[in-house]
Each structure stands twice: as structure tokens, then as C-alpha cells.
mmCIF file of C-alpha atoms in Angstrom:
data_model
loop_
_atom_site.group_PDB
_atom_site.id
_atom_site.type_symbol
_atom_site.label_atom_id
_atom_site.label_comp_id
_atom_site.label_asym_id
_atom_site.label_seq_id
_atom_site.Cartn_x
_atom_site.Cartn_y
_atom_site.Cartn_z
ATOM 1 C CA MET A 686 0.000 0.000 0.000
ATOM 2 C CA ASN A 687 1.327 3.446 -0.915
ATOM 3 C CA ILE A 688 0.299 7.110 -0.941
ATOM 4 C CA GLY A 689 -1.083 6.887 -4.498
ATOM 5 C CA GLU A 690 -3.541 4.149 -3.528
ATOM 6 C CA ILE A 691 -4.636 6.093 -0.459
ATOM 7 C CA ALA A 692 -5.195 9.194 -2.603
ATOM 8 C CA LYS A 693 -7.252 7.211 -5.138
ATOM 9 C CA ARG A 694 -9.420 5.616 -2.421
ATOM 10 C CA ALA A 695 -9.979 8.980 -0.690
ATOM 11 C CA GLY A 696 -10.606 10.859 -3.957
ATOM 12 C CA VAL A 697 -7.829 13.391 -3.365
ATOM 13 C CA SER A 698 -4.428 14.194 -4.829
ATOM 14 C CA ARG A 699 -1.192 12.531 -3.693
ATOM 15 C CA SER A 700 0.070 15.877 -2.438
ATOM 16 C CA THR A 701 -2.962 16.261 -0.170
ATOM 17 C CA VAL A 702 -2.263 12.858 1.408
ATOM 18 C CA SER A 703 1.376 13.871 1.835
ATOM 19 C CA TYR A 704 0.337 17.126 3.557
ATOM 20 C CA VAL A 705 -1.807 15.199 6.042
ATOM 21 C CA LEU A 706 1.000 12.757 6.808
ATOM 22 C CA SER A 707 3.710 15.389 7.140
ATOM 23 C CA GLY A 708 1.704 18.215 8.652
ATOM 24 C CA LYS A 709 3.554 20.671 6.430
ATOM 25 C CA ARG A 710 0.354 22.307 5.133
ATOM 26 C CA THR A 711 -3.124 22.753 6.507
ATOM 27 C CA VAL A 712 -5.969 20.912 4.811
ATOM 28 C CA SER A 713 -9.659 21.080 5.594
ATOM 29 C CA GLU A 714 -10.887 19.024 8.527
ATOM 30 C CA GLU A 715 -13.244 17.098 6.253
ATOM 31 C CA LEU A 716 -10.409 16.062 3.918
ATOM 32 C CA ARG A 717 -8.132 15.216 6.809
ATOM 33 C CA ARG A 718 -10.731 12.926 8.380
ATOM 34 C CA ARG A 719 -11.461 11.246 5.050
ATOM 35 C CA ILE A 720 -7.779 10.514 4.437
ATOM 36 C CA LEU A 721 -7.174 9.280 8.003
ATOM 37 C CA THR A 722 -10.181 6.976 7.726
ATOM 38 C CA VAL A 723 -8.759 5.424 4.558
ATOM 39 C CA ILE A 724 -5.340 5.082 6.187
ATOM 40 C CA GLU A 725 -6.911 3.277 9.135
ATOM 41 C CA GLU A 726 -8.982 1.013 6.892
ATOM 42 C CA LEU A 727 -5.932 0.074 4.842
ATOM 43 C CA ASP A 728 -3.682 -0.230 7.920
ATOM 44 C CA TYR A 729 -1.122 1.958 6.174
ATOM 45 C CA ARG A 730 2.281 2.421 7.790
ATOM 46 C CA PRO A 731 4.796 4.847 6.265
ATOM 47 C CA ASN A 732 7.956 2.984 5.264
ATOM 48 C CA ALA A 733 11.220 3.686 7.009
ATOM 49 C CA ALA A 734 12.563 5.855 4.196
ATOM 50 C CA ALA A 735 9.471 8.048 4.195
ATOM 51 C CA ARG A 736 9.548 8.422 7.945
ATOM 52 C CA ALA A 737 13.246 9.244 7.886
ATOM 53 C CA LEU A 738 12.602 11.888 5.216
ATOM 54 C CA LYS A 739 9.837 13.394 7.324
ATOM 55 C CA GLU A 740 12.053 13.500 10.438
ATOM 56 C CA GLY A 741 15.100 14.784 8.570
ATOM 57 C CA ARG A 742 17.118 11.770 9.751
ATOM 58 C CA THR A 743 18.321 8.464 8.358
ATOM 59 C CA ARG A 744 17.319 6.473 11.438
ATOM 60 C CA THR A 745 20.633 4.653 10.970
ATOM 61 C CA LEU A 746 23.646 4.580 13.279
ATOM 62 C CA GLY A 747 27.178 3.875 12.117
ATOM 63 C CA LEU A 748 29.266 1.348 14.032
ATOM 64 C CA VAL A 749 32.976 1.567 13.179
ATOM 65 C CA ILE A 750 34.716 -1.740 13.867
ATOM 66 C CA PRO A 751 38.311 -3.033 13.478
ATOM 67 C CA PRO A 752 39.399 -4.092 9.958
ATOM 68 C CA ALA A 753 37.803 -7.237 8.573
ATOM 69 C CA SER A 754 41.267 -8.792 8.264
ATOM 70 C CA GLN A 755 41.454 -8.932 12.055
ATOM 71 C CA ARG A 756 39.283 -11.554 13.708
ATOM 72 C CA LEU A 757 37.095 -9.861 16.299
ATOM 73 C CA THR A 758 37.525 -11.009 19.880
ATOM 74 C CA ASP A 759 34.598 -12.342 21.869
ATOM 75 C CA MET A 760 34.406 -9.038 23.717
ATOM 76 C CA GLN A 761 34.348 -7.040 20.477
ATOM 77 C CA LEU A 762 31.641 -9.303 19.065
ATOM 78 C CA GLY A 763 29.688 -8.693 22.261
ATOM 79 C CA PHE A 764 29.899 -4.941 21.690
ATOM 80 C CA VAL A 765 28.716 -5.332 18.079
ATOM 81 C CA ALA A 766 25.818 -7.633 19.020
ATOM 82 C CA SER A 767 24.650 -5.393 21.847
ATOM 83 C CA VAL A 768 24.757 -2.246 19.688
ATOM 84 C CA VAL A 769 22.726 -3.943 16.949
ATOM 85 C CA GLU A 770 20.205 -5.298 19.452
ATOM 86 C CA ALA A 771 19.803 -1.977 21.274
ATOM 87 C CA ALA A 772 19.412 -0.118 17.977
ATOM 88 C CA ALA A 773 16.748 -2.564 16.787
ATOM 89 C CA GLY A 774 14.892 -2.015 20.049
ATOM 90 C CA ALA A 775 14.841 1.710 19.262
ATOM 91 C CA ASP A 776 13.676 1.028 15.669
ATOM 92 C CA LEU A 777 17.056 2.040 14.259
ATOM 93 C CA ASP A 778 19.313 0.359 11.716
ATOM 94 C CA VAL A 779 23.089 -0.096 12.055
ATOM 95 C CA LEU A 780 25.644 0.406 9.299
ATOM 96 C CA LEU A 781 28.858 -1.531 10.018
ATOM 97 C CA SER A 782 32.043 0.020 8.683
ATOM 98 C CA PRO A 783 35.643 -1.170 9.158
ATOM 99 C CA SER A 784 38.402 1.376 9.690
ATOM 100 C CA GLY A 785 42.180 1.366 9.529
ATOM 101 C CA GLY A 786 44.572 0.267 6.817
ATOM 102 C CA ASP A 787 42.802 -0.040 3.471
ATOM 103 C CA HIS A 788 39.432 0.865 4.956
ATOM 104 C CA GLU A 789 39.879 4.613 5.479
ATOM 105 C CA ARG A 790 37.658 5.398 2.490
ATOM 106 C CA SER A 791 34.866 3.363 4.061
ATOM 107 C CA PHE A 792 35.177 5.353 7.290
ATOM 108 C CA GLU A 793 35.261 8.630 5.339
ATOM 109 C CA ARG A 794 32.062 7.694 3.491
ATOM 110 C CA VAL A 795 30.341 7.154 6.821
ATOM 111 C CA VAL A 796 31.521 10.541 8.056
ATOM 112 C CA THR A 797 30.666 12.566 4.960
ATOM 113 C CA GLY A 798 28.023 10.571 3.093
ATOM 114 C CA ARG A 799 24.940 11.553 5.146
ATOM 115 C CA ARG A 800 24.239 7.855 5.575
ATOM 116 C CA VAL A 801 23.959 7.908 9.373
ATOM 117 C CA ASP A 802 22.686 10.180 12.136
ATOM 118 C CA GLY A 803 25.671 9.418 14.360
ATOM 119 C CA VAL A 804 28.568 7.035 14.904
ATOM 120 C CA ILE A 805 29.710 4.603 17.603
ATOM 121 C CA LEU A 806 33.474 4.117 17.444
ATOM 122 C CA MET A 807 35.237 1.041 18.897
ATOM 123 C CA GLU A 808 38.841 0.162 19.817
ATOM 124 C CA ILE A 809 40.070 3.630 20.729
ATOM 125 C CA ARG A 810 43.723 4.669 20.738
ATOM 126 C CA LEU A 811 45.173 7.281 23.079
ATOM 127 C CA GLU A 812 45.783 9.505 20.051
ATOM 128 C CA ASP A 813 43.068 8.524 17.588
ATOM 129 C CA ASP A 814 42.812 10.182 14.167
ATOM 130 C CA ARG A 815 39.250 8.898 13.783
ATOM 131 C CA VAL A 816 38.156 10.824 16.862
ATOM 132 C CA SER A 817 39.814 13.952 15.498
ATOM 133 C CA ARG A 818 38.046 13.480 12.163
ATOM 134 C CA LEU A 819 34.648 13.052 13.800
ATOM 135 C CA ARG A 820 35.220 16.127 15.954
ATOM 136 C CA GLN A 821 36.000 18.077 12.800
ATOM 137 C CA SER A 822 32.943 16.776 10.943
ATOM 138 C CA GLY A 823 30.393 17.748 13.592
ATOM 139 C CA LEU A 824 28.696 14.344 13.236
ATOM 140 C CA PRO A 825 27.477 13.133 16.649
ATOM 141 C CA PHE A 826 29.556 10.243 17.960
ATOM 142 C CA VAL A 827 30.152 8.092 21.038
ATOM 143 C CA THR A 828 33.232 5.976 21.704
ATOM 144 C CA ILE A 829 33.592 2.592 23.408
ATOM 145 C CA GLY A 830 36.956 3.353 24.970
ATOM 146 C CA HIS A 831 38.400 6.852 25.232
ATOM 147 C CA PRO A 832 41.403 8.804 23.941
ATOM 148 C CA ALA A 833 43.894 10.618 26.165
ATOM 149 C CA ASP A 834 42.184 13.956 25.526
ATOM 150 C CA ALA A 835 38.560 13.023 26.071
ATOM 151 C CA ALA A 836 36.973 15.912 27.970
ATOM 152 C CA ASP A 837 34.726 16.815 25.030
ATOM 153 C CA VAL A 838 34.015 13.235 23.930
ATOM 154 C CA TRP A 839 31.004 11.126 24.930
ATOM 155 C CA TRP A 840 32.421 7.743 25.941
ATOM 156 C CA ILE A 841 31.951 4.431 27.750
ATOM 157 C CA ASP A 842 34.932 2.419 28.920
ATOM 158 C CA VAL A 843 36.274 -0.205 31.294
ATOM 159 C CA ASP A 844 38.655 0.940 34.031
ATOM 160 C CA TYR A 845 41.466 -1.390 32.996
ATOM 161 C CA ALA A 846 44.038 0.267 35.239
ATOM 162 C CA THR A 847 41.949 -0.252 38.372
ATOM 163 C CA LEU A 848 40.924 -3.804 37.457
ATOM 164 C CA ILE A 849 44.446 -5.023 36.694
ATOM 165 C CA THR A 850 45.613 -3.353 39.903
ATOM 166 C CA ARG A 851 42.992 -5.348 41.817
ATOM 167 C CA CYS A 852 44.109 -8.569 40.121
ATOM 168 C CA VAL A 853 47.734 -7.957 41.148
ATOM 169 C CA HIS A 854 46.705 -7.230 44.734
ATOM 170 C CA HIS A 855 44.654 -10.432 44.763
ATOM 171 C CA LEU A 856 47.657 -12.513 43.687
ATOM 172 C CA ALA A 857 49.934 -10.674 46.125
ATOM 173 C CA ASP A 858 47.503 -11.423 48.946
ATOM 174 C CA LEU A 859 47.842 -15.121 48.024
ATOM 175 C CA GLY A 860 51.616 -14.904 48.474
ATOM 176 C CA HIS A 861 52.744 -14.546 44.848
ATOM 177 C CA ARG A 862 55.927 -12.461 44.568
ATOM 178 C CA HIS A 863 56.764 -12.837 40.843
ATOM 179 C CA ILE A 864 53.876 -11.869 38.585
ATOM 180 C CA ALA A 865 53.634 -11.378 34.819
ATOM 181 C CA PHE A 866 51.290 -9.171 32.807
ATOM 182 C CA VAL A 867 50.192 -10.530 29.407
ATOM 183 C CA ASN A 868 49.087 -7.567 27.299
ATOM 184 C CA ARG A 869 47.436 -7.362 23.880
ATOM 185 C CA SER A 870 49.473 -7.602 20.677
ATOM 186 C CA ALA A 871 52.644 -5.583 20.199
ATOM 187 C CA GLU A 872 51.095 -3.914 17.142
ATOM 188 C CA LEU A 873 48.086 -2.675 19.096
ATOM 189 C CA VAL A 874 50.161 -1.426 22.007
ATOM 190 C CA ALA A 875 52.613 0.338 19.662
ATOM 191 C CA ALA A 876 49.647 2.033 17.970
ATOM 192 C CA GLY A 877 48.576 3.506 21.312
ATOM 193 C CA TYR A 878 45.701 1.128 22.117
ATOM 194 C CA GLY A 879 44.125 2.628 25.232
ATOM 195 C CA PRO A 880 43.285 -0.499 27.271
ATOM 196 C CA GLY A 881 46.800 -1.904 26.762
ATOM 197 C CA HIS A 882 48.496 1.249 28.029
ATOM 198 C CA ARG A 883 46.109 1.824 30.938
ATOM 199 C CA ALA A 884 46.286 -1.815 32.062
ATOM 200 C CA LEU A 885 50.098 -1.710 31.948
ATOM 201 C CA ALA A 886 50.067 1.463 34.054
ATOM 202 C CA GLY A 887 47.856 -0.273 36.622
ATOM 203 C CA PHE A 888 50.114 -3.331 36.654
ATOM 204 C CA THR A 889 53.285 -1.273 37.123
ATOM 205 C CA SER A 890 51.720 0.779 39.902
ATOM 206 C CA ALA A 891 50.495 -2.292 41.819
ATOM 207 C CA ILE A 892 53.810 -4.147 41.436
ATOM 208 C CA THR A 893 55.641 -1.113 42.859
ATOM 209 C CA GLU A 894 53.164 -0.607 45.672
ATOM 210 C CA ARG A 895 53.422 -4.242 46.820
ATOM 211 C CA GLY A 896 57.191 -4.549 46.323
ATOM 212 C CA LEU A 897 56.833 -7.389 43.828
ATOM 213 C CA ALA A 898 58.906 -8.510 40.862
ATOM 214 C CA GLY A 899 56.959 -7.974 37.656
ATOM 215 C CA VAL A 900 57.449 -8.678 33.971
ATOM 216 C CA ASP A 901 55.191 -7.513 31.141
ATOM 217 C CA VAL A 902 54.904 -9.068 27.682
ATOM 218 C CA CYS A 903 52.835 -8.376 24.578
ATOM 219 C CA CYS A 904 50.991 -11.322 23.073
ATOM 220 C CA PRO A 905 49.202 -11.873 19.737
ATOM 221 C CA ASP A 906 45.424 -11.937 20.055
ATOM 222 C CA ASP A 907 44.891 -15.624 19.347
ATOM 223 C CA ALA A 908 45.393 -19.059 20.878
ATOM 224 C CA ALA A 909 48.580 -19.858 18.968
ATOM 225 C CA GLY A 910 50.106 -16.571 20.080
ATOM 226 C CA GLY A 911 49.067 -17.221 23.657
ATOM 227 C CA GLU A 912 50.702 -20.638 23.635
ATOM 228 C CA ASP A 913 53.969 -19.334 22.223
ATOM 229 C CA CYS A 914 53.954 -16.314 24.526
ATOM 230 C CA LEU A 915 53.545 -18.362 27.686
ATOM 231 C CA GLU A 916 56.149 -20.930 26.647
ATOM 232 C CA ARG A 917 58.684 -18.125 26.225
ATOM 233 C CA LEU A 918 57.594 -16.486 29.471
ATOM 234 C CA LEU A 919 58.092 -19.706 31.446
ATOM 235 C CA ALA A 920 61.471 -20.329 29.801
ATOM 236 C CA ASP A 921 62.763 -16.797 30.412
ATOM 237 C CA HIS A 922 61.172 -16.277 33.834
ATOM 238 C CA PRO A 923 60.738 -19.640 35.595
ATOM 239 C CA GLU A 924 60.296 -17.789 38.882
ATOM 240 C CA VAL A 925 56.879 -16.418 37.802
ATOM 241 C CA THR A 926 54.018 -18.122 39.634
ATOM 242 C CA GLY A 927 51.092 -15.986 38.507
ATOM 243 C CA LEU A 928 49.933 -13.767 35.701
ATOM 244 C CA VAL A 929 47.272 -11.174 34.980
ATOM 245 C CA THR A 930 45.958 -10.440 31.500
ATOM 246 C CA ILE A 931 43.536 -8.467 29.356
ATOM 247 C CA ASN A 932 44.148 -10.714 26.321
ATOM 248 C CA GLU A 933 41.147 -13.024 26.437
ATOM 249 C CA ALA A 934 41.710 -14.422 22.930
ATOM 250 C CA ALA A 935 45.107 -15.792 24.005
ATOM 251 C CA LEU A 936 43.686 -17.745 26.960
ATOM 252 C CA PRO A 937 43.174 -21.131 25.219
ATOM 253 C CA GLY A 938 46.832 -21.101 24.182
ATOM 254 C CA VAL A 939 47.930 -20.058 27.665
ATOM 255 C CA GLN A 940 46.026 -23.037 29.013
ATOM 256 C CA ARG A 941 47.688 -25.441 26.568
ATOM 257 C CA ALA A 942 51.169 -24.119 27.376
ATOM 258 C CA LEU A 943 50.619 -24.585 31.101
ATOM 259 C CA GLU A 944 49.391 -28.138 30.561
ATOM 260 C CA ARG A 945 52.413 -28.952 28.387
ATOM 261 C CA ALA A 946 54.715 -27.560 31.082
ATOM 262 C CA GLY A 947 53.062 -29.806 33.670
ATOM 263 C CA LEU A 948 51.765 -26.860 35.669
ATOM 264 C CA ARG A 949 48.360 -27.226 37.270
ATOM 265 C CA VAL A 950 46.110 -24.224 37.850
ATOM 266 C CA PRO A 951 45.869 -23.030 40.564
ATOM 267 C CA ARG A 952 48.089 -25.483 42.480
ATOM 268 C CA ASP A 953 51.269 -24.521 40.583
ATOM 269 C CA PHE A 954 50.294 -21.357 38.736
ATOM 270 C CA SER A 955 47.595 -18.703 39.211
ATOM 271 C CA ILE A 956 45.856 -16.585 36.554
ATOM 272 C CA ALA A 957 43.514 -13.608 36.861
ATOM 273 C CA GLY A 958 42.419 -10.934 34.438
ATOM 274 C CA VAL A 959 39.821 -8.866 32.643
ATOM 275 C CA ALA A 960 37.765 -10.788 30.085
ATOM 276 C CA GLY A 961 34.375 -11.454 28.627
ATOM 277 C CA ARG A 962 32.367 -13.849 30.771
ATOM 278 C CA HIS A 963 32.349 -16.461 27.987
ATOM 279 C CA TRP A 964 36.150 -16.721 28.016
ATOM 280 C CA ALA A 965 36.360 -16.696 31.798
ATOM 281 C CA GLU A 966 33.823 -19.494 32.223
ATOM 282 C CA ASP A 967 35.287 -21.635 29.428
ATOM 283 C CA PHE A 968 38.796 -21.538 30.893
ATOM 284 C CA ARG A 969 39.766 -24.638 32.892
ATOM 285 C CA PRO A 970 39.498 -24.154 35.734
ATOM 286 C CA PRO A 971 37.125 -21.150 35.412
ATOM 287 C CA LEU A 972 39.051 -17.880 35.385
ATOM 288 C CA THR A 973 39.104 -15.443 38.278
ATOM 289 C CA ALA A 974 38.332 -12.243 36.396
ATOM 290 C CA ALA A 975 36.517 -8.965 36.124
ATOM 291 C CA ASP A 976 33.752 -9.763 33.639
ATOM 292 C CA VAL A 977 33.456 -6.980 31.066
ATOM 293 C CA PRO A 978 29.759 -5.989 30.698
ATOM 294 C CA ALA A 979 29.915 -5.865 26.892
ATOM 295 C CA MET A 980 26.160 -6.177 26.355
ATOM 296 C CA GLU A 981 25.412 -3.412 28.825
ATOM 297 C CA MET A 982 28.063 -1.153 27.309
ATOM 298 C CA GLY A 983 26.705 -1.530 23.784
ATOM 299 C CA ASP A 984 23.237 -0.659 25.008
ATOM 300 C CA GLU A 985 24.619 2.391 26.818
ATOM 301 C CA ALA A 986 26.463 3.507 23.689
ATOM 302 C CA VAL A 987 23.230 3.527 21.675
ATOM 303 C CA ARG A 988 21.372 5.416 24.396
ATOM 304 C CA LEU A 989 24.129 8.003 24.734
ATOM 305 C CA LEU A 990 24.268 8.515 20.981
ATOM 306 C CA GLN A 991 20.500 8.968 20.797
ATOM 307 C CA GLU A 992 20.751 11.529 23.580
ATOM 308 C CA ARG A 993 23.527 13.386 21.838
ATOM 309 C CA ILE A 994 21.631 13.444 18.527
ATOM 310 C CA ALA A 995 18.463 14.731 20.195
ATOM 311 C CA ASN A 996 20.217 17.273 22.454
ATOM 312 C CA PRO A 997 23.442 18.481 20.802
ATOM 313 C CA ALA A 998 24.092 21.104 23.494
ATOM 314 C CA THR A 999 24.115 18.594 26.366
ATOM 315 C CA PRO A 1000 27.541 18.397 28.109
ATOM 316 C CA PRO A 1001 29.517 15.221 27.322
ATOM 317 C CA ARG A 1002 28.791 12.168 29.448
ATOM 318 C CA HIS A 1003 31.367 9.593 30.547
ATOM 319 C CA ILE A 1004 30.643 6.091 31.905
ATOM 320 C CA LEU A 1005 33.542 4.123 33.418
ATOM 321 C CA HIS A 1006 32.892 0.507 34.411
ATOM 322 C CA ALA A 1007 34.876 -1.230 37.137
ATOM 323 C CA PRO A 1008 33.082 -4.553 37.708
ATOM 324 C CA PRO A 1009 34.074 -6.633 40.721
ATOM 325 C CA ILE A 1010 36.581 -9.464 40.402
ATOM 326 C CA SER A 1011 34.626 -12.732 40.215
ATOM 327 C CA LEU A 1012 36.596 -15.201 42.320
ATOM 328 C CA ARG A 1013 36.411 -18.471 40.415
ATOM 329 C CA SER A 1014 38.960 -21.283 40.493
ATOM 330 C CA SER A 1015 42.125 -20.135 38.694
ATOM 331 C CA THR A 1016 43.915 -18.488 41.616
ATOM 332 C CA GLY A 1017 45.336 -20.015 44.765
ATOM 333 C CA PRO A 1018 48.155 -19.652 47.319
ATOM 334 C CA ARG A 1019 51.725 -19.710 46.036
ATOM 335 C CA ARG A 1020 53.410 -23.044 46.674
ATOM 336 C CA HIS A 1021 56.535 -22.774 48.838
#
């Protein structure tokens, strides 16, 4: 059913039907009632494009994700799924766009192409050119993560520094004196990846505060990288009895390396970290960890972006999550 059929049934012009639907011009009460009666009889619903045109919006949000060449982690997939679900609940569509490397033109099309009403940006670096570009464009945006200079940015993030600090203190309280930090990949950290730098700062601070011996290593974001990383860590630092990590994708490989070395968790070696609940619960034994609320954060990102679109003059809002450490079964007292 379309406007032409409504006009024919009501005996009026298409433009008159359009005026009633849009409210842009006044029509007689008798004509208005006649047209509305036909609309009700036909159960007409304006399509999304027509409604978007009427509202002056696309009713579409952009979600900028890491390049397709990089396999998304479980946590990143959680962010994507929660954004899509929250947007659908608000009757909005989501346009996914990769960024970085060969995908800069895709990102630029999102920024300049009038395809979206606003953008949610993931995987933020401390100095992020994408944030600078969005600031320049005037397009409303919200980030999951935050750059170093974020006073004017609307963002949601996890307090990685605080959470890794808590993990170190937990291991120290169990008697561990030599602790390692397994970070994200060297490429990400070198590029200024915010969580990697903030988690390392928290680790260094806690190690110093407790008078511990600490070692930090970067690790590829996959199981094979995790296995190789831990094998090298154990060979170079056999004194280490516990580790903390934010690299959830490396955990299956970490587990295999410990098994190959004959180390039982937590009897011989303890592990704690920050991870998606799926990874923490699938680890054997289940991982003591701060469970990142990815679904909640995606929902918050959509709500914040809607707020920013509707009220551009509202001061920026910041949400920093520091979930409690869920004590599962992967940490225990250091063996003497």
C-alpha cells in the first residue's frame, strides 16, 4: 500500500495525502478525516525511508569496527551484538564500517556521506585520528573506549588500570611475589591502544606498591600466540608463579602451554584478568576475572548517541565501568 492508492481511495491528490502525513500544510478538517479513515482502513504504515525523510534523519547509526582482516575477539563481538540489538529495540538500523589500513575510504564515506545520524566508534587509541576526524565533521559520535584527551568526547569504557591493579593485589595477597602481565598484541600497544596502556600502568603501579617482581609481555590476540607467549615467558622467567591479562583471545593457548609444562592451575600457577564472561567461564578451571559488561556497554552507547543526537548542546557524558573481580577457580596460594 502506498500514498497513491490512499489518494485514489480517498478521492484526493497525492500531495494532499502527503500534507496530512507530514503536517507541512493545513488541509480542511473534512479532507483530513477522510484521508485518516482510509489510512486506518488500509492499515497503512509509512515505510522507514518516508519516515526518515519526514524526520530529517536516516534512522541509521554507524558502528565503526576493526578491519575485517582482524578476527574480532569475543568481547568485540559482544559490543557489536549489543549495539545492533539496542538499535533494533529503538527502531534504528546499524551500518557496520571497518576502519584502519585499506578501509579509510569506508570510514570517510560514513563521516561525509549523510548515511547515518551518528557514529559509535570502537577500539580507541590514546591519540586517535578517527576521533579527530569526527570532531572536525560535527557528526554526533560516542566511543567505546576513550582517547587521552577526552573531555569533550562522549564515551563508555572499562577501568582497565583499576581492574588489573585489583588482580595484582589479589595474587599478592595469596603470596605470589613474581607476577607477569600478558598484554594485547605488540602492534596494538605500539599504535597507542588505550586499554593496553592503561592496564600496563595499573600493573606497574600495583607491582611497585606491593614490592613485587613484575614482567610484562605483549601477546598476539589468538590461541597460537598465547601458547607461544607463555612458553617463552616460562622459559625466560621460571620464577613467575602468577599472571594477569587483558588478552582473552590468548587464553586457550595459555592453558595449553601450562598443561604442556606440567603446571596445574591453581596449584602450581595462578591466573587472573579482565575478560568477557564467555572466556572466563570456558577456561579450565574457570578464570578469576573482572567480567566486562559488553552487552550493557553496547546498550549504553546507543542510548548516549541517541541523547547526543536529540540534544546536541548537552555536556559530554562519561561512563567508566569497574566490575568486581569474580573469584572463580584459577587463583590459589603460592606453593613454597
